[in-house]
């Protein structure tokens, strides 16, 4: 298992190199020019000559290969460059925003798992029952509702009408509630459906029948025997969801003015802040890969039949 | 509040938003990338740096006014002398003097600093300290708009002590002479400023300003209505009606420095013909655009710069809406059955709707318009190409001097950059250069009048309207001034009723 983990970690540089090349090319192939974006709507008025000078100063006139080489060489040494707009080290910018994303993601996912797995189990226990229909109906709604709309509705109700929770910003536990619930809504739906489907499948298998035949109480059969096997695909999906959300839930962060990584990255893309975008993508790639690895390792704990080495 | 709500509030440690103790919260739509005024060209930065820093000169409706300089005169066509305000100190205690002015301007234009705003003062050849309170600026050639350029927020004077000490970090620990001093910054969330009790023009009445980044306007409005935010700047027109009816909220609007244009390619395609341009202009119902699309939050335009700008011409006629005339002109130009043409614009703000309106109105005279909406910097890349068709864009004459708009938009040397219409008229070129190279206000004004008349006749673009700049605030917050743009908030006299 350790060897497996090490092997996987050794492929990480390759993944990063690929991701770096991809984002570098995308940023340079996308229409638009960094110097113009940097000046923005208040910087109209610079002449062609003045713009050219700015481009030269920013190193944007060098051949693409030179720019890419410089970027990789510096990144290897742990230097992701400086943001073109703020002049601050890219890593510093990212590390300031990442804790917010992590906090929001963790709370949202814990919330989602705590609600979704029991709901899925209950639904699977009595398929076709009123409870099942209710859970699955709500789940369908949760998947379908756009986070943008849900976020605004929650805000109007809990902030404006009831005055219970702050509408936006960060700084206290209360600020976390609405954005976490908004993100969780989508995940709850997804995880509950997954749990239900997986458990239903497992419950029809031979070892469950054997357990029942032994006269074990139904609760024990489900909780001790079936659930463990049923949770494997659920763990994968939670892992993927977690990895994905670590890149920042852009819409939710935007509505609730949450200072996370996703919002920062989108703003950086619009402003053609190339080094910040590259840094952010690399960072997200690393976290995503690591989370995936952890998820895979967790399998082994859940299902001893899986062996990686 | 119900008992349950009270309990919840207590449990979650919810801070009750209040205007208590002289603190106000201002919502802005994006983060300030940096608070170093010399190192950025970002509106969200300027909105905050304008509280912390000051410029040598200021612009009001009465023209150029003293700022950190109290008086000025031209010693020669290229040499200006400025007397500085005495007894002013930066927020860190450093005395404000000629050295600080020299340091700040050189900091802005030094190529090593890669400042995007260097272009505003790149005409400056030399800044000389005459004595502690006198400074002389020499330009590379006579430059009429110099004084106007010295009102631009990018030319703010910074504390040399603090800037040298902080180095690259100055953008996170800015020190100026303004009414508010930097206090704290929570990246992506908020910047806090505190009153500068020693401000030379009298300590501000507010104790603290919190600038909060709230990207979504809908959220900003909820926060204003719930009382967590006291001031929203840059309010979109569609939000005005909704907030105007709220008794606890005031909405204010004023004419800013902006103009919105419908432009033509004057060198290729059907619009190279003046008659076609006249026809398209006559097909545009600008009253409908102003009243319906903008909800009255704009003024129908006549010349390319709004009347707030020095040098804006009065009484120059602009094309009237006349569909019959438009059709006739089009037929005369040889396009009886119309033609098909691309229109490019940006995908933000009013532009998507505006593009649709133009598409519809031109459809009535048989011109088929294909709308292409692009993200801002992609739009700029497209519109500077020589083969585009029609475009919609806007311009902020941020120095409030006609040169800043007219030279960039209509001088032929700006083709490939700001002159999207690819407009070339030797007479206009000559007048624009002459006005730029002169320090004689009367002479400049005369040249700009001529230019604007010529533009109205050549019609490289149709100026659609001058948008109002608007803001909404809690009615308890008084004394707020917003000058020409949301980036120019003056909160030094604001107070809570």
PDB file of C-alpha atoms in Angstrom, chain A residues 31-33 36-48 50-51 53-54 57 82 85-86 88 96-97 100 148 152 155-156 160 163-172 174 254-255 257 259 263 267 270 272, chain B residues 5 8 12 14 30-31 33-34 41-43 111 114-116 119 122 168 172 186-189 212-216 218-219 222-223 225-226 257 375-378 380-381 394-396 398 404 414 417-418 485-487:
ATOM      1  CA  UNK A  31      -8.390  36.064 -27.226  1.00  0.00           C
ATOM      2  CA  UNK A  32      -7.474  39.216 -25.354  1.00  0.00           C
ATOM      3  CA  UNK A  33      -4.346  40.893 -24.195  1.00  0.00           C
ATOM      4  CA  UNK A  36      -5.258  45.916 -22.189  1.00  0.00           C
ATOM      5  CA  UNK A  37      -6.937  43.919 -19.450  1.00  0.00           C
ATOM      6  CA  UNK A  38      -4.545  45.356 -16.890  1.00  0.00           C
ATOM      7  CA  UNK A  39      -5.471  48.892 -17.880  1.00  0.00           C
ATOM      8  CA  UNK A  40      -9.130  47.966 -17.968  1.00  0.00           C
ATOM      9  CA  UNK A  41     -11.993  50.360 -18.517  1.00  0.00           C
ATOM     10  CA  UNK A  42     -10.263  53.246 -16.773  1.00  0.00           C
ATOM     11  CA  UNK A  43      -7.080  52.761 -18.714  1.00  0.00           C
ATOM     12  CA  UNK A  44      -8.450  53.534 -22.137  1.00  0.00           C
ATOM     13  CA  UNK A  45      -6.321  56.315 -23.484  1.00  0.00           C
ATOM     14  CA  UNK A  46      -2.952  54.608 -23.561  1.00  0.00           C
ATOM     15  CA  UNK A  47      -1.528  54.869 -27.066  1.00  0.00           C
ATOM     16  CA  UNK A  48      -0.286  51.905 -29.108  1.00  0.00           C
ATOM     17  CA  UNK A  50       2.538  53.098 -24.599  1.00  0.00           C
ATOM     18  CA  UNK A  51       0.775  49.721 -24.629  1.00  0.00           C
ATOM     19  CA  UNK A  53       6.084  49.478 -23.833  1.00  0.00           C
ATOM     20  CA  UNK A  54       3.953  47.998 -21.046  1.00  0.00           C
ATOM     21  CA  UNK A  57       8.074  45.496 -19.474  1.00  0.00           C
ATOM     22  CA  UNK A  82       3.905  37.413  -9.066  1.00  0.00           C
ATOM     23  CA  UNK A  85      -2.323  43.070 -10.916  1.00  0.00           C
ATOM     24  CA  UNK A  86      -1.323  43.047  -7.273  1.00  0.00           C
ATOM     25  CA  UNK A  88       2.295  40.010  -4.796  1.00  0.00           C
ATOM     26  CA  UNK A  96      -4.693  33.451   1.687  1.00  0.00           C
ATOM     27  CA  UNK A  97      -7.799  32.325  -0.151  1.00  0.00           C
ATOM     28  CA  UNK A 100     -11.777  29.844   3.069  1.00  0.00           C
ATOM     29  CA  UNK A 148     -27.521  30.800  -7.833  1.00  0.00           C
ATOM     30  CA  UNK A 152     -30.543  34.140  -3.337  1.00  0.00           C
ATOM     31  CA  UNK A 155     -30.534  34.986   1.543  1.00  0.00           C
ATOM     32  CA  UNK A 156     -33.892  36.694   1.072  1.00  0.00           C
ATOM     33  CA  UNK A 160     -33.686  39.945   4.790  1.00  0.00           C
ATOM     34  CA  UNK A 163     -32.700  38.643   9.954  1.00  0.00           C
ATOM     35  CA  UNK A 164     -31.156  35.498  11.419  1.00  0.00           C
ATOM     36  CA  UNK A 165     -28.048  35.193   9.313  1.00  0.00           C
ATOM     37  CA  UNK A 166     -25.683  37.562   7.526  1.00  0.00           C
ATOM     38  CA  UNK A 167     -26.307  37.644   3.786  1.00  0.00           C
ATOM     39  CA  UNK A 168     -22.698  37.669   2.720  1.00  0.00           C
ATOM     40  CA  UNK A 169     -19.096  37.939   3.771  1.00  0.00           C
ATOM     41  CA  UNK A 170     -16.983  35.890   6.124  1.00  0.00           C
ATOM     42  CA  UNK A 171     -15.662  36.045   9.638  1.00  0.00           C
ATOM     43  CA  UNK A 172     -17.994  34.022  11.852  1.00  0.00           C
ATOM     44  CA  UNK A 174     -22.942  32.419  11.012  1.00  0.00           C
ATOM     45  CA  UNK A 254     -19.774  34.959  -5.776  1.00  0.00           C
ATOM     46  CA  UNK A 255     -23.336  35.228  -4.463  1.00  0.00           C
ATOM     47  CA  UNK A 257     -19.116  37.243  -1.355  1.00  0.00           C
ATOM     48  CA  UNK A 259     -13.383  35.130  -0.275  1.00  0.00           C
ATOM     49  CA  UNK A 263     -13.786  33.638  -7.128  1.00  0.00           C
ATOM     50  CA  UNK A 267     -11.348  37.250 -11.522  1.00  0.00           C
ATOM     51  CA  UNK A 270     -11.007  37.813 -16.678  1.00  0.00           C
ATOM     52  CA  UNK A 272      -5.693  37.963 -17.824  1.00  0.00           C
TER      53      UNK A 272
ATOM     54  CA  UNK B   5     -34.205  34.333  16.544  1.00  0.00           C
ATOM     55  CA  UNK B   8     -29.938  31.839  17.212  1.00  0.00           C
ATOM     56  CA  UNK B  12     -23.947  32.059  16.217  1.00  0.00           C
ATOM     57  CA  UNK B  14     -23.811  37.191  14.924  1.00  0.00           C
ATOM     58  CA  UNK B  30     -14.551  43.413  -7.006  1.00  0.00           C
ATOM     59  CA  UNK B  31     -11.414  43.282  -4.923  1.00  0.00           C
ATOM     60  CA  UNK B  33      -5.785  44.195  -6.460  1.00  0.00           C
ATOM     61  CA  UNK B  34      -3.481  46.612  -4.663  1.00  0.00           C
ATOM     62  CA  UNK B  41      -5.009  51.162 -13.015  1.00  0.00           C
ATOM     63  CA  UNK B  42      -7.877  49.404 -11.381  1.00  0.00           C
ATOM     64  CA  UNK B  43     -11.109  51.226 -10.529  1.00  0.00           C
ATOM     65  CA  UNK B 111      10.055  51.915 -16.418  1.00  0.00           C
ATOM     66  CA  UNK B 114       6.237  48.608 -14.819  1.00  0.00           C
ATOM     67  CA  UNK B 115       3.338  50.812 -13.775  1.00  0.00           C
ATOM     68  CA  UNK B 116       0.368  50.412 -16.130  1.00  0.00           C
ATOM     69  CA  UNK B 119       1.290  56.674 -19.648  1.00  0.00           C
ATOM     70  CA  UNK B 122       4.975  59.884 -19.542  1.00  0.00           C
ATOM     71  CA  UNK B 168       6.812  46.004  -3.086  1.00  0.00           C
ATOM     72  CA  UNK B 172      -0.667  46.357   1.317  1.00  0.00           C
ATOM     73  CA  UNK B 186      -8.761  40.800   4.723  1.00  0.00           C
ATOM     74  CA  UNK B 187      -8.023  39.657   1.183  1.00  0.00           C
ATOM     75  CA  UNK B 188     -11.066  39.006  -0.939  1.00  0.00           C
ATOM     76  CA  UNK B 189     -13.337  40.246   1.801  1.00  0.00           C
ATOM     77  CA  UNK B 212     -16.517  45.132   1.388  1.00  0.00           C
ATOM     78  CA  UNK B 213     -16.215  43.174  -1.837  1.00  0.00           C
ATOM     79  CA  UNK B 214     -19.641  41.903  -2.827  1.00  0.00           C
ATOM     80  CA  UNK B 215     -19.483  40.792  -6.464  1.00  0.00           C
ATOM     81  CA  UNK B 216     -23.182  40.203  -6.984  1.00  0.00           C
ATOM     82  CA  UNK B 218     -28.433  41.316  -5.955  1.00  0.00           C
ATOM     83  CA  UNK B 219     -26.460  40.551  -2.788  1.00  0.00           C
ATOM     84  CA  UNK B 222     -30.021  42.648   0.069  1.00  0.00           C
ATOM     85  CA  UNK B 223     -27.183  43.883   2.295  1.00  0.00           C
ATOM     86  CA  UNK B 225     -31.838  46.726   2.606  1.00  0.00           C
ATOM     87  CA  UNK B 226     -30.898  44.672   5.653  1.00  0.00           C
ATOM     88  CA  UNK B 257     -17.389  61.460 -17.278  1.00  0.00           C
ATOM     89  CA  UNK B 375     -15.317  39.499 -23.043  1.00  0.00           C
ATOM     90  CA  UNK B 376     -13.680  42.935 -22.607  1.00  0.00           C
ATOM     91  CA  UNK B 377     -10.089  42.199 -23.528  1.00  0.00           C
ATOM     92  CA  UNK B 378     -11.135  39.935 -26.410  1.00  0.00           C
ATOM     93  CA  UNK B 380     -10.494  45.202 -27.609  1.00  0.00           C
ATOM     94  CA  UNK B 381      -8.391  42.758 -29.586  1.00  0.00           C
ATOM     95  CA  UNK B 394     -17.844  53.355 -23.922  1.00  0.00           C
ATOM     96  CA  UNK B 395     -15.255  55.815 -22.793  1.00  0.00           C
ATOM     97  CA  UNK B 396     -14.479  57.533 -19.529  1.00  0.00           C
ATOM     98  CA  UNK B 398     -11.179  60.393 -16.627  1.00  0.00           C
ATOM     99  CA  UNK B 404      -8.204  62.585 -23.158  1.00  0.00           C
ATOM    100  CA  UNK B 414      -4.413  56.122 -32.493  1.00  0.00           C
ATOM    101  CA  UNK B 417      -5.393  51.354 -30.404  1.00  0.00           C
ATOM    102  CA  UNK B 418      -8.209  53.645 -29.342  1.00  0.00           C
ATOM    103  CA  UNK B 485     -17.583  58.334 -11.209  1.00  0.00           C
ATOM    104  CA  UNK B 486     -18.006  55.847  -8.391  1.00  0.00           C
ATOM    105  CA  UNK B 487     -14.226  55.705  -8.076  1.00  0.00           C
TER     106      UNK B 487
END
